[in-house]
PDB file of C-alpha atoms in Angstrom:
ATOM      1  CA  MET A  28      -3.107  -1.872   5.892  1.00 38.00           C
ATOM      2  CA  SER A  29      -3.997   1.766   5.632  1.00 37.00           C
ATOM      3  CA  LEU A  30      -6.228   3.440   8.143  1.00 37.00           C
ATOM      4  CA  SER A  31      -8.575   5.857   6.473  1.00 42.00           C
ATOM      5  CA  ARG A  32     -11.389   7.849   7.947  1.00 43.00           C
ATOM      6  CA  VAL A  33     -14.480   9.371   6.425  1.00 44.00           C
ATOM      7  CA  GLU A  34     -16.567  11.755   8.503  1.00 44.00           C
ATOM      8  CA  LYS A  35     -20.109  12.493   7.474  1.00 46.00           C
ATOM      9  CA  ARG A  36     -22.887  14.204   9.339  1.00 46.00           C
ATOM     10  CA  ASP A  37     -26.039  12.152   9.739  1.00 44.00           C
ATOM     11  CA  LYS A  38     -29.304  13.109   8.050  1.00 51.00           C
ATOM     12  CA  LYS A  39     -30.197  15.475  10.901  1.00 54.00           C
ATOM     13  CA  GLY A  40     -26.815  17.256  10.723  1.00 54.00           C
ATOM     14  CA  MET A  41     -25.887  15.925  14.134  1.00 57.00           C
ATOM     15  CA  ASP A  42     -22.777  14.152  15.387  1.00 68.00           C
ATOM     16  CA  PRO A  43     -20.367  12.975  12.708  1.00 85.00           C
ATOM     17  CA  LEU A  44     -20.240   9.379  11.608  1.00 93.00           C
ATOM     18  CA  ARG A  45     -16.698   8.058  11.391  1.00 96.00           C
ATOM     19  CA  ILE A  46     -15.920   5.259   8.942  1.00 97.00           C
ATOM     20  CA  GLN A  47     -12.548   3.631   9.493  1.00 96.00           C
ATOM     21  CA  VAL A  48     -10.660   0.943   7.605  1.00 96.00           C
ATOM     22  CA  VAL A  49      -9.236  -1.215  10.401  1.00 96.00           C
ATOM     23  CA  ARG A  50      -7.486  -4.454  11.250  1.00 94.00           C
ATOM     24  CA  PHE A  51      -9.345  -7.270  12.973  1.00 96.00           C
ATOM     25  CA  ASP A  52      -7.446  -7.051  16.240  1.00 94.00           C
ATOM     26  CA  GLY A  53      -7.578  -5.573  19.720  1.00 92.00           C
ATOM     27  CA  ASP A  54     -10.530  -3.371  20.605  1.00 94.00           C
ATOM     28  CA  ARG A  55     -11.500  -2.938  16.966  1.00 95.00           C
ATOM     29  CA  GLY A  56     -11.724  -6.702  16.511  1.00 95.00           C
ATOM     30  CA  LYS A  57     -13.875  -6.930  19.636  1.00 97.00           C
ATOM     31  CA  SER A  58     -16.159  -4.181  18.318  1.00 97.00           C
ATOM     32  CA  ILE A  59     -16.531  -5.975  14.985  1.00 98.00           C
ATOM     33  CA  GLN A  60     -17.318  -9.236  16.777  1.00 97.00           C
ATOM     34  CA  MET A  61     -19.905  -7.505  18.983  1.00 97.00           C
ATOM     35  CA  ILE A  62     -21.745  -5.956  16.034  1.00 98.00           C
ATOM     36  CA  ARG A  63     -21.781  -9.160  14.018  1.00 98.00           C
ATOM     37  CA  SER A  64     -22.828 -11.257  17.019  1.00 97.00           C
ATOM     38  CA  ARG A  65     -25.740  -8.909  17.748  1.00 97.00           C
ATOM     39  CA  VAL A  66     -26.943  -8.782  14.152  1.00 97.00           C
ATOM     40  CA  PHE A  67     -26.188 -12.241  12.774  1.00 95.00           C
ATOM     41  CA  SER A  68     -26.398 -14.490  15.840  1.00 95.00           C
ATOM     42  CA  GLY A  69     -28.792 -12.434  17.961  1.00 96.00           C
ATOM     43  CA  GLU A  70     -31.260 -11.226  15.324  1.00 96.00           C
ATOM     44  CA  GLN A  71     -30.883 -13.766  12.520  1.00 95.00           C
ATOM     45  CA  ASN A  72     -29.927 -16.909  14.468  1.00 94.00           C
ATOM     46  CA  VAL A  73     -26.798 -17.497  12.386  1.00 94.00           C
ATOM     47  CA  ASP A  74     -24.410 -20.025  13.907  1.00 94.00           C
ATOM     48  CA  PRO A  75     -21.303 -18.098  15.082  1.00 95.00           C
ATOM     49  CA  ALA A  76     -19.125 -20.797  13.468  1.00 94.00           C
ATOM     50  CA  ILE A  77     -20.518 -19.741  10.067  1.00 94.00           C
ATOM     51  CA  ASP A  78     -20.054 -16.018  10.731  1.00 95.00           C
ATOM     52  CA  PHE A  79     -16.594 -16.286  12.272  1.00 96.00           C
ATOM     53  CA  ASP A  80     -15.109 -18.480   9.547  1.00 96.00           C
ATOM     54  CA  GLY A  81     -11.410 -17.866  10.204  1.00 96.00           C
ATOM     55  CA  ARG A  82     -11.009 -15.407   7.311  1.00 97.00           C
ATOM     56  CA  ASP A  83     -11.190 -12.216   9.374  1.00 97.00           C
ATOM     57  CA  PRO A  84      -7.471 -11.789  10.182  1.00 96.00           C
ATOM     58  CA  GLY A  85      -6.567 -11.515   6.479  1.00 95.00           C
ATOM     59  CA  ALA A  86      -9.541  -9.364   5.449  1.00 97.00           C
ATOM     60  CA  VAL A  87      -9.965  -5.613   5.172  1.00 97.00           C
ATOM     61  CA  HIS A  88     -12.525  -4.412   7.720  1.00 98.00           C
ATOM     62  CA  VAL A  89     -14.559  -1.245   7.968  1.00 98.00           C
ATOM     63  CA  LEU A  90     -15.880   0.006  11.291  1.00 98.00           C
ATOM     64  CA  ALA A  91     -18.530   2.718  11.632  1.00 98.00           C
ATOM     65  CA  ILE A  92     -18.428   4.807  14.823  1.00 97.00           C
ATOM     66  CA  LYS A  93     -21.371   7.020  15.854  1.00 95.00           C
ATOM     67  CA  ASP A  94     -21.455   8.974  19.110  1.00 93.00           C
ATOM     68  CA  GLY A  95     -18.389   7.055  20.304  1.00 93.00           C
ATOM     69  CA  ALA A  96     -19.980   3.641  19.756  1.00 95.00           C
ATOM     70  CA  ALA A  97     -19.235   1.020  17.105  1.00 97.00           C
ATOM     71  CA  VAL A  98     -22.470   0.665  15.130  1.00 98.00           C
ATOM     72  CA  GLY A  99     -21.609  -0.903  11.761  1.00 98.00           C
ATOM     73  CA  THR A 100     -19.068  -3.095  10.025  1.00 98.00           C
ATOM     74  CA  GLY A 101     -18.209  -4.992   6.871  1.00 98.00           C
ATOM     75  CA  ARG A 102     -15.270  -6.851   5.404  1.00 98.00           C
ATOM     76  CA  MET A 103     -13.568  -7.481   2.071  1.00 98.00           C
ATOM     77  CA  LEU A 104     -11.484 -10.511   1.197  1.00 98.00           C
ATOM     78  CA  ASP A 105      -8.461 -10.295  -1.118  1.00 97.00           C
ATOM     79  CA  ASP A 106     -10.521 -11.378  -4.153  1.00 97.00           C
ATOM     80  CA  GLY A 107     -13.031  -8.513  -3.769  1.00 98.00           C
ATOM     81  CA  HIS A 108     -15.658 -10.555  -1.936  1.00 98.00           C
ATOM     82  CA  LEU A 109     -17.603  -8.192   0.335  1.00 98.00           C
ATOM     83  CA  GLY A 110     -19.470  -9.596   3.281  1.00 97.00           C
ATOM     84  CA  ARG A 111     -20.385  -9.556   6.945  1.00 97.00           C
ATOM     85  CA  ILE A 112     -21.991  -6.151   6.416  1.00 98.00           C
ATOM     86  CA  ALA A 113     -23.993  -5.321   9.521  1.00 97.00           C
ATOM     87  CA  VAL A 114     -25.445  -2.318  11.322  1.00 98.00           C
ATOM     88  CA  VAL A 115     -26.870  -2.552  14.832  1.00 98.00           C
ATOM     89  CA  ARG A 116     -30.637  -2.144  14.992  1.00 96.00           C
ATOM     90  CA  GLU A 117     -30.718   1.217  16.779  1.00 95.00           C
ATOM     91  CA  ALA A 118     -28.432   2.783  14.142  1.00 96.00           C
ATOM     92  CA  ARG A 119     -30.323   1.641  11.053  1.00 96.00           C
ATOM     93  CA  GLY A 120     -31.925   4.174   8.751  1.00 93.00           C
ATOM     94  CA  LEU A 121     -29.059   6.676   9.065  1.00 94.00           C
ATOM     95  CA  GLY A 122     -27.214   5.656   5.887  1.00 95.00           C
ATOM     96  CA  ILE A 123     -24.510   3.801   7.815  1.00 97.00           C
ATOM     97  CA  GLY A 124     -24.788   0.595   5.786  1.00 97.00           C
ATOM     98  CA  GLU A 125     -24.361   2.569   2.584  1.00 97.00           C
ATOM     99  CA  GLN A 126     -21.263   4.309   3.966  1.00 97.00           C
ATOM    100  CA  VAL A 127     -19.781   0.953   5.024  1.00 98.00           C
ATOM    101  CA  VAL A 128     -20.260  -0.502   1.529  1.00 98.00           C
ATOM    102  CA  LEU A 129     -18.925   2.637  -0.178  1.00 98.00           C
ATOM    103  CA  ALA A 130     -15.818   2.563   2.044  1.00 98.00           C
ATOM    104  CA  LEU A 131     -15.199  -1.075   1.091  1.00 98.00           C
ATOM    105  CA  ILE A 132     -15.633  -0.236  -2.604  1.00 98.00           C
ATOM    106  CA  LYS A 133     -13.202   2.662  -2.258  1.00 97.00           C
ATOM    107  CA  GLU A 134     -10.677   0.373  -0.595  1.00 97.00           C
ATOM    108  CA  ALA A 135     -11.121  -2.175  -3.424  1.00 98.00           C
ATOM    109  CA  SER A 136     -10.505   0.528  -6.004  1.00 97.00           C
ATOM    110  CA  GLN A 137      -7.366   1.705  -4.207  1.00 96.00           C
ATOM    111  CA  ARG A 138      -6.141  -1.899  -4.252  1.00 96.00           C
ATOM    112  CA  ARG A 139      -6.862  -2.100  -8.010  1.00 96.00           C
ATOM    113  CA  ILE A 140      -9.548  -4.758  -7.544  1.00 97.00           C
ATOM    114  CA  SER A 141     -11.758  -4.364 -10.622  1.00 97.00           C
ATOM    115  CA  ARG A 142     -14.778  -6.359  -9.420  1.00 98.00           C
ATOM    116  CA  VAL A 143     -16.447  -6.585  -6.035  1.00 98.00           C
ATOM    117  CA  PHE A 144     -19.094  -9.182  -5.337  1.00 98.00           C
ATOM    118  CA  LEU A 145     -21.257 -10.416  -2.497  1.00 98.00           C
ATOM    119  CA  GLY A 146     -24.072 -12.693  -1.458  1.00 97.00           C
ATOM    120  CA  ALA A 147     -26.918 -10.349  -0.537  1.00 97.00           C
ATOM    121  CA  GLN A 148     -29.681 -11.483   1.744  1.00 95.00           C
ATOM    122  CA  GLU A 149     -32.782 -11.528  -0.426  1.00 95.00           C
ATOM    123  CA  HIS A 150     -34.446  -8.637   1.432  1.00 94.00           C
ATOM    124  CA  ALA A 151     -31.348  -6.440   0.832  1.00 96.00           C
ATOM    125  CA  VAL A 152     -31.090  -6.797  -2.958  1.00 97.00           C
ATOM    126  CA  GLY A 153     -32.683  -3.368  -3.561  1.00 97.00           C
ATOM    127  CA  PHE A 154     -30.213  -1.734  -1.174  1.00 97.00           C
ATOM    128  CA  TYR A 155     -27.265  -3.076  -3.171  1.00 98.00           C
ATOM    129  CA  GLU A 156     -28.906  -2.301  -6.525  1.00 98.00           C
ATOM    130  CA  LYS A 157     -29.057   1.374  -5.477  1.00 97.00           C
ATOM    131  CA  LEU A 158     -25.277   1.185  -4.997  1.00 98.00           C
ATOM    132  CA  GLY A 159     -24.772  -0.142  -8.531  1.00 97.00           C
ATOM    133  CA  PHE A 160     -24.638  -3.884  -7.900  1.00 98.00           C
ATOM    134  CA  LEU A 161     -26.232  -6.286 -10.374  1.00 98.00           C
ATOM    135  CA  THR A 162     -27.566  -9.769  -9.690  1.00 97.00           C
ATOM    136  CA  TYR A 163     -26.121 -12.839 -11.416  1.00 97.00           C
ATOM    137  CA  GLY A 164     -26.506 -16.594 -11.182  1.00 94.00           C
ATOM    138  CA  SER A 165     -28.930 -18.481  -8.983  1.00 94.00           C
ATOM    139  CA  SER A 166     -29.979 -17.697  -5.440  1.00 95.00           C
ATOM    140  CA  PHE A 167     -28.536 -19.851  -2.677  1.00 95.00           C
ATOM    141  CA  GLU A 168     -29.096 -20.554   0.997  1.00 94.00           C
ATOM    142  CA  GLU A 169     -26.557 -19.856   3.704  1.00 91.00           C
ATOM    143  CA  ALA A 170     -27.299 -20.267   7.405  1.00 91.00           C
ATOM    144  CA  GLY A 171     -30.965 -20.837   6.530  1.00 91.00           C
ATOM    145  CA  ILE A 172     -31.231 -17.447   4.768  1.00 93.00           C
ATOM    146  CA  VAL A 173     -31.793 -17.025   1.014  1.00 96.00           C
ATOM    147  CA  HIS A 174     -29.014 -15.018  -0.637  1.00 97.00           C
ATOM    148  CA  VAL A 175     -28.552 -13.612  -4.143  1.00 97.00           C
ATOM    149  CA  HIS A 176     -25.211 -13.298  -5.964  1.00 98.00           C
ATOM    150  CA  MET A 177     -24.444  -9.654  -6.806  1.00 98.00           C
ATOM    151  CA  GLU A 178     -21.467  -7.908  -8.387  1.00 98.00           C
ATOM    152  CA  LYS A 179     -20.178  -4.501  -9.331  1.00 98.00           C
ATOM    153  CA  TYR A 180     -17.371  -3.709 -11.764  1.00 97.00           C
ATOM    154  CA  LEU A 181     -15.195  -0.772 -10.788  1.00 96.00           C
ATOM    155  CA  ASP A 182     -13.757   1.800 -13.165  1.00 89.00           C
ATOM    156  CA  MET A 183     -10.003   1.292 -13.128  1.00 80.00           C
ATOM    157  CA  ARG A 184      -9.128   4.316 -15.292  1.00 78.00           C
TER     158      ARG A 184
END
């Protein structure tokens, strides 16, 4: 798995945000677990058994680092399914979620995956629409939260 890094200054031109494509192991795996536990279990009351579904070791993960701290993450499965996208509360509003999703899309494109898709929490549909995702199918419930199927086709030229 390649390790790539994107550095971008935040909206105030302050410390760079580092976005890394990482494996789910060691300290990086612990950082990913911490972020997801805080957001999904702590804030949204998602059962950890649903979040940590055994698919992490084979997935591509993105980790966002701001001021030396892990603040955001997301994963992509081999079929282009994006998920587990989370940003800790104190780092929201800085564009980190967008950078996480864009890094996953870039990784999909590099792997010649022509379609990425996800189950967006209903409140986040607009966020994904701004990134070019379209809704399809019926909404569904996972972990007591309404989700909407969304997809984006990538240009493979």
